[in-house]
PDB file of C-alpha atoms in Angstrom:
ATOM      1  CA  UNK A  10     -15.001  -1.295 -36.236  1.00 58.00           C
ATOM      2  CA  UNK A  11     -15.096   1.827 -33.748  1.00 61.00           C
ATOM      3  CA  UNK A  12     -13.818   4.067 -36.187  1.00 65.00           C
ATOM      4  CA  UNK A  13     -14.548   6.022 -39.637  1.00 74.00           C
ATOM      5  CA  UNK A  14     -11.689   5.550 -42.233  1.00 81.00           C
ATOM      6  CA  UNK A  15      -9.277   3.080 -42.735  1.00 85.00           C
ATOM      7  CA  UNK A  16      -6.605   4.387 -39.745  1.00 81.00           C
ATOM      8  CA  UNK A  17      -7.965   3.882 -36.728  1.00 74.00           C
ATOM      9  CA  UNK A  18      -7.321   6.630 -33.977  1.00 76.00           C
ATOM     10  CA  UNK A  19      -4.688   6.643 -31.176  1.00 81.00           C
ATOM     11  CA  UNK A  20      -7.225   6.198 -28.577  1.00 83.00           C
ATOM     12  CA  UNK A  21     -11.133   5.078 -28.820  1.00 84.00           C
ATOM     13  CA  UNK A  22     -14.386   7.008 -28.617  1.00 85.00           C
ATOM     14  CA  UNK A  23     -15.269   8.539 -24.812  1.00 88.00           C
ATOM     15  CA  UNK A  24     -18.255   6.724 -24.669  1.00 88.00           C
ATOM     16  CA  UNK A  25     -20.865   5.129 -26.850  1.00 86.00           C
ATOM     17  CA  UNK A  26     -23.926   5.265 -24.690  1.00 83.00           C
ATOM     18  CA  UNK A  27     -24.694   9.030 -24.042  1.00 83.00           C
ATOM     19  CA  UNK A  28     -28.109   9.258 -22.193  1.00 84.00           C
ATOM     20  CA  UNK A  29     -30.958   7.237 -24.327  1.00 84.00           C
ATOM     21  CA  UNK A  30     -28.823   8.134 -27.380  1.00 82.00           C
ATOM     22  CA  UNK A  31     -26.186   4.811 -28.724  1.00 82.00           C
ATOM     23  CA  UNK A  32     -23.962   5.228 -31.190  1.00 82.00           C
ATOM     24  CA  UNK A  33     -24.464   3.700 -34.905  1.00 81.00           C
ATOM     25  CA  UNK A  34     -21.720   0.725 -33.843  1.00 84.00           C
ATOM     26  CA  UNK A  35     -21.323   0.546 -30.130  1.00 87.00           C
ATOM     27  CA  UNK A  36     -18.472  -1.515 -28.309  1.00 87.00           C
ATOM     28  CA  UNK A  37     -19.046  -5.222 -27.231  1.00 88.00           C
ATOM     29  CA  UNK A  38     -19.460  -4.537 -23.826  1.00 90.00           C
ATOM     30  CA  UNK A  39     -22.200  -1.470 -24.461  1.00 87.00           C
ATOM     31  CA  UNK A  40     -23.645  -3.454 -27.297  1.00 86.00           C
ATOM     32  CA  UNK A  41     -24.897  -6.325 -24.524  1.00 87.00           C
ATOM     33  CA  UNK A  42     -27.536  -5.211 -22.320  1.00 84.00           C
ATOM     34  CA  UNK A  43     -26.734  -8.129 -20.419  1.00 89.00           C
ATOM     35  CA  UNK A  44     -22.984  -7.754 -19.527  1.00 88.00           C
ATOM     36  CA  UNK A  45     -21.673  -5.554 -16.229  1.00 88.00           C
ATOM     37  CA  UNK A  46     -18.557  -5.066 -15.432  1.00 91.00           C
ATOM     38  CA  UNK A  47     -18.161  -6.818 -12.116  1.00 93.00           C
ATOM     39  CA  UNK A  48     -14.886  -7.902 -10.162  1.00 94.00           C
ATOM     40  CA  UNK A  49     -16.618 -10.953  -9.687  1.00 94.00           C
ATOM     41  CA  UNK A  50     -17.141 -11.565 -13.089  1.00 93.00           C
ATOM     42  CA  UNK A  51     -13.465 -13.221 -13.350  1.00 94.00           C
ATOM     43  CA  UNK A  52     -14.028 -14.961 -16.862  1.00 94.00           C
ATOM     44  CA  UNK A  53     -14.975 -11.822 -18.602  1.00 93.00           C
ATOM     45  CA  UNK A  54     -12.451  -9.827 -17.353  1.00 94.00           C
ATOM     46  CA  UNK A  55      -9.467 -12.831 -18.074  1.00 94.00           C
ATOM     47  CA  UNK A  56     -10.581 -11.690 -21.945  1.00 93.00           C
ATOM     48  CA  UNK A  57      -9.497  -8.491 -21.728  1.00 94.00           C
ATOM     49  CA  UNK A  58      -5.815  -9.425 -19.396  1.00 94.00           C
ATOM     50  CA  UNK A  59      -3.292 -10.978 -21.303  1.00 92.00           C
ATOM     51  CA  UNK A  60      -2.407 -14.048 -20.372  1.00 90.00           C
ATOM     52  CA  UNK A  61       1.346 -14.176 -20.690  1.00 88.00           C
ATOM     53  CA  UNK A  62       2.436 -10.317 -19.285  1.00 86.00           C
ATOM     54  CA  UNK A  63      -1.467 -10.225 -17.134  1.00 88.00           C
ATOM     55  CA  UNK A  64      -1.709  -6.646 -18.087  1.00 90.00           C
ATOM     56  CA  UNK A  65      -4.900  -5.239 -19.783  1.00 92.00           C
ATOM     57  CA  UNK A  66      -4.781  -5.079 -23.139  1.00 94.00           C
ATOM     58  CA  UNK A  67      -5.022  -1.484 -24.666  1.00 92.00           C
ATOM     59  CA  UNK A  68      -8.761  -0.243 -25.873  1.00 90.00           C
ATOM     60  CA  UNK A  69      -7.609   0.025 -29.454  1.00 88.00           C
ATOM     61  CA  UNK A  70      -6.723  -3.782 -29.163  1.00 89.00           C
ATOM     62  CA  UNK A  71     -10.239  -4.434 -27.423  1.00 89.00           C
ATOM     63  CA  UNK A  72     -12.487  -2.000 -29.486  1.00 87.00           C
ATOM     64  CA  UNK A  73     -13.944  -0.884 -25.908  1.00 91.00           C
ATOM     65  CA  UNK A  74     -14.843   2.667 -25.402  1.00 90.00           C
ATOM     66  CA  UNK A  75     -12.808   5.007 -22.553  1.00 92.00           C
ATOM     67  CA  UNK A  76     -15.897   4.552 -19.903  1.00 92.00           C
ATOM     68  CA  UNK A  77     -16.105   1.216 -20.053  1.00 92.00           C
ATOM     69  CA  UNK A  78     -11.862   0.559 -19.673  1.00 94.00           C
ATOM     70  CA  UNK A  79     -11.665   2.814 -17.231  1.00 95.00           C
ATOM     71  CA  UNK A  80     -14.666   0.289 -15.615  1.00 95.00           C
ATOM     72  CA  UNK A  81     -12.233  -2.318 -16.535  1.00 95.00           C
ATOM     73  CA  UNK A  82      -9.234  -1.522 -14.993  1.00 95.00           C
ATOM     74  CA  UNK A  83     -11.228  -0.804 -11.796  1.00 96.00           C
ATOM     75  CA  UNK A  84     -13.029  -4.183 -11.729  1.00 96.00           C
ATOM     76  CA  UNK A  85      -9.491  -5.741 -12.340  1.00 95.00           C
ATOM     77  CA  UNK A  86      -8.172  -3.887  -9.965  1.00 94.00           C
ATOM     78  CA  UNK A  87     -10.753  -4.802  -7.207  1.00 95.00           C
ATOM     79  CA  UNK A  88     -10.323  -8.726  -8.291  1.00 95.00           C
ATOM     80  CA  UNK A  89      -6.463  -8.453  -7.581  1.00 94.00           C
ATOM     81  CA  UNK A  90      -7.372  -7.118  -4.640  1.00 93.00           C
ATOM     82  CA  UNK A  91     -10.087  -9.397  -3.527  1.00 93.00           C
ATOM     83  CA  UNK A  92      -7.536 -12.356  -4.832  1.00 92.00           C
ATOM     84  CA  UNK A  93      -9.664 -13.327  -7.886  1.00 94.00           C
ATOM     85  CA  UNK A  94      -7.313 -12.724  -9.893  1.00 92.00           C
ATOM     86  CA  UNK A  95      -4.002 -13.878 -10.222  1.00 88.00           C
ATOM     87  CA  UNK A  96      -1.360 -11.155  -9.697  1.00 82.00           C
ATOM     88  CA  UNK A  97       2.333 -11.763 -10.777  1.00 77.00           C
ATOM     89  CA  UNK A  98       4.916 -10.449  -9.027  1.00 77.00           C
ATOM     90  CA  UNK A  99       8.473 -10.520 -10.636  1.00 76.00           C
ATOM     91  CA  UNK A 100      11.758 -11.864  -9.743  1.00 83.00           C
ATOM     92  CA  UNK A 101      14.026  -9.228  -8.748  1.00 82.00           C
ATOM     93  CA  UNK A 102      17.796 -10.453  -8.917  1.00 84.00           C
ATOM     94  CA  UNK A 103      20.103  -8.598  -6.516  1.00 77.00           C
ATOM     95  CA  UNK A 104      24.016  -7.466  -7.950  1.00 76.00           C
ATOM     96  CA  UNK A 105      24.881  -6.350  -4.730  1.00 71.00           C
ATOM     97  CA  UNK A 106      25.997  -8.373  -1.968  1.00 65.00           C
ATOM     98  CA  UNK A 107      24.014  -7.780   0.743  1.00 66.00           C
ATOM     99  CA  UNK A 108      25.223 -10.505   3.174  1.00 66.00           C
ATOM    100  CA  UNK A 109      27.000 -10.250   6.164  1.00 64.00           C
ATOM    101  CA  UNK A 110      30.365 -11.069   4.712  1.00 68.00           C
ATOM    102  CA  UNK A 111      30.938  -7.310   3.651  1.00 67.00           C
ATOM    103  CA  UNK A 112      33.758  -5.618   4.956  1.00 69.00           C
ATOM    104  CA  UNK A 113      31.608  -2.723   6.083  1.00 70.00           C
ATOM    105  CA  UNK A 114      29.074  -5.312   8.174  1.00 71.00           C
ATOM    106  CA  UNK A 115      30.315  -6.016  11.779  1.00 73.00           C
ATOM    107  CA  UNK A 116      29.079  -7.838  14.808  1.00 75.00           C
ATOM    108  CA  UNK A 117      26.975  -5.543  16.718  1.00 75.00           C
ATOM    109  CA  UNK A 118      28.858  -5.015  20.317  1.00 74.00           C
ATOM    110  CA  UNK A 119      26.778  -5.844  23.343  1.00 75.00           C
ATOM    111  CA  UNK A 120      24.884  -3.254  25.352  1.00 73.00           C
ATOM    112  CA  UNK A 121      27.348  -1.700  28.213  1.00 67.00           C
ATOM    113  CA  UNK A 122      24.202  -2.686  30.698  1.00 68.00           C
ATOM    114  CA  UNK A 123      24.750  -6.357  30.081  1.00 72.00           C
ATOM    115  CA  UNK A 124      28.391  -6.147  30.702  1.00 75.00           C
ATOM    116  CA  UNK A 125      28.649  -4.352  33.764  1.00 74.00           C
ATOM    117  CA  UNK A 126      25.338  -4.427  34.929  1.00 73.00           C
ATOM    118  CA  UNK A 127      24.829  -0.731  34.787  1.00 72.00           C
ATOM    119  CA  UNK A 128      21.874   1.650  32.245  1.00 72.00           C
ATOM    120  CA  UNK A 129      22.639   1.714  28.985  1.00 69.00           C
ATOM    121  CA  UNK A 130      22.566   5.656  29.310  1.00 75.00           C
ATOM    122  CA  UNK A 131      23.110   7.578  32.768  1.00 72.00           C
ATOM    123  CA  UNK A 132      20.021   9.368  33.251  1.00 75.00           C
ATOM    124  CA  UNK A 133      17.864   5.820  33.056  1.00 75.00           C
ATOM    125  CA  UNK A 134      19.578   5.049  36.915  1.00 75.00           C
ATOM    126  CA  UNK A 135      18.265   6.694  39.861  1.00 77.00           C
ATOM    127  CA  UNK A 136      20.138   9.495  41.098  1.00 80.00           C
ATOM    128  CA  UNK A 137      19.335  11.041  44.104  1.00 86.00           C
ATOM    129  CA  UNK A 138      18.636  14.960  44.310  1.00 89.00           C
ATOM    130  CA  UNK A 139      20.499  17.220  46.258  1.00 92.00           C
ATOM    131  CA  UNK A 140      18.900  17.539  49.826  1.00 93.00           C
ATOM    132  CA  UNK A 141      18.839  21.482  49.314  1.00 95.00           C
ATOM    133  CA  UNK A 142      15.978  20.860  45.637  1.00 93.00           C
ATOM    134  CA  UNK A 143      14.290  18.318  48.673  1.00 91.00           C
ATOM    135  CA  UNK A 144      13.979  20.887  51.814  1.00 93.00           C
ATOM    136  CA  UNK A 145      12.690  23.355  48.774  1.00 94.00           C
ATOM    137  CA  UNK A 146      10.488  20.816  47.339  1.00 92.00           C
ATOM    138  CA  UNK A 147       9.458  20.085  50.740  1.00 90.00           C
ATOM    139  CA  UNK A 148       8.805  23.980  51.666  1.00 92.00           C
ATOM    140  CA  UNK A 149       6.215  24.476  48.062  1.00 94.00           C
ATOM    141  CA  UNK A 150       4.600  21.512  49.051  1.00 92.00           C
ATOM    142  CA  UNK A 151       3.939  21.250  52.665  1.00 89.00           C
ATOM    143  CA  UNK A 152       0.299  21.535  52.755  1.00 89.00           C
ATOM    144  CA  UNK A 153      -0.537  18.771  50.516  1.00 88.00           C
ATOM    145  CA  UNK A 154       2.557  16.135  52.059  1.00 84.00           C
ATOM    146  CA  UNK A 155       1.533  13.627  54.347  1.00 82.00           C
ATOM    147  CA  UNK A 156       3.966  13.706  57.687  1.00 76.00           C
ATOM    148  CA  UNK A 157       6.731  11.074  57.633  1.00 72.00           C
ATOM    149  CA  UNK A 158       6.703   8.566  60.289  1.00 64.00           C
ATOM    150  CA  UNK A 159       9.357   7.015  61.321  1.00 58.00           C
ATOM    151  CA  UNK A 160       9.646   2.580  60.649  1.00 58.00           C
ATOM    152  CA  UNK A 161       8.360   0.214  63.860  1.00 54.00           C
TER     153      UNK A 161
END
């Protein structure tokens, strides 16, 4: 028992090691020197998960102290997460119709550029500029353009 009286409290005691000081009636894990919480530790921590939901079972039900659940959870955590541990995910059944048989779902058209062989917006094509933004283009940069020559 991890409690005085014949109720037990709502949640267990913070901890039951508090520096070289243990408590009259420790819980099983601080009680064994021996024992760390580790997520590779997988049959030790399948005691405290219960088997049917695979949720941890609540400290009162354990008689662990906060410190050492909070431990818990973490190593159980880290085993899911490693793959250790089994994790179930449940079945989610869907009301909703989500097919393409709605009434509201319809054939995306094909892209104008496949059609007639043109951009699917106008400013993707080349367009040429005006020759009067060229001859002003041409008059900033003089110095640095290389002189044209004509083809062979």
């Amino acid at each position: 028992r991890n409690h005085k009286g014949q109720i037990p409290p709502q949640k267990t005691r913070k901890t039951c090691i508090r520096g070289k000081h243990v408590c009259g009636n420790p819980c099983p894990i601080c009680r064994d020197q021996n024992l760390f919480l580790d997520y590779r530790n997988v049959r030790l921590l399948e005691q405290f998960i219960s088997p049917h939901t695979g949720i941890a079972y609540h400290p009162t039900h354990t008689g662990i102290c906060m410190k050492k659940y909070q431990q818990l959870t973490k190593a159980i955590q880290m085993a899911r997460d490693s793959g250790l541990l089994s994790s179930s995910v449940p079945f989610v059944t869907f009301h909703e119709d989500y097919s393409n048989r709605h009434p509201a779902v319809t054939k995306t058209p094909p892209s104008p550029a496949l059609q007639n062989k043109t951009a699917w917006y106008e400013w993707y094509e080349w367009q040429q500029p005006p020759e009067k933004e060229i001859q002003r283009m041409r008059r900033i940069y003089k110095d640095y353009l290389k002189e044209e020559s004509s083809p062979p």
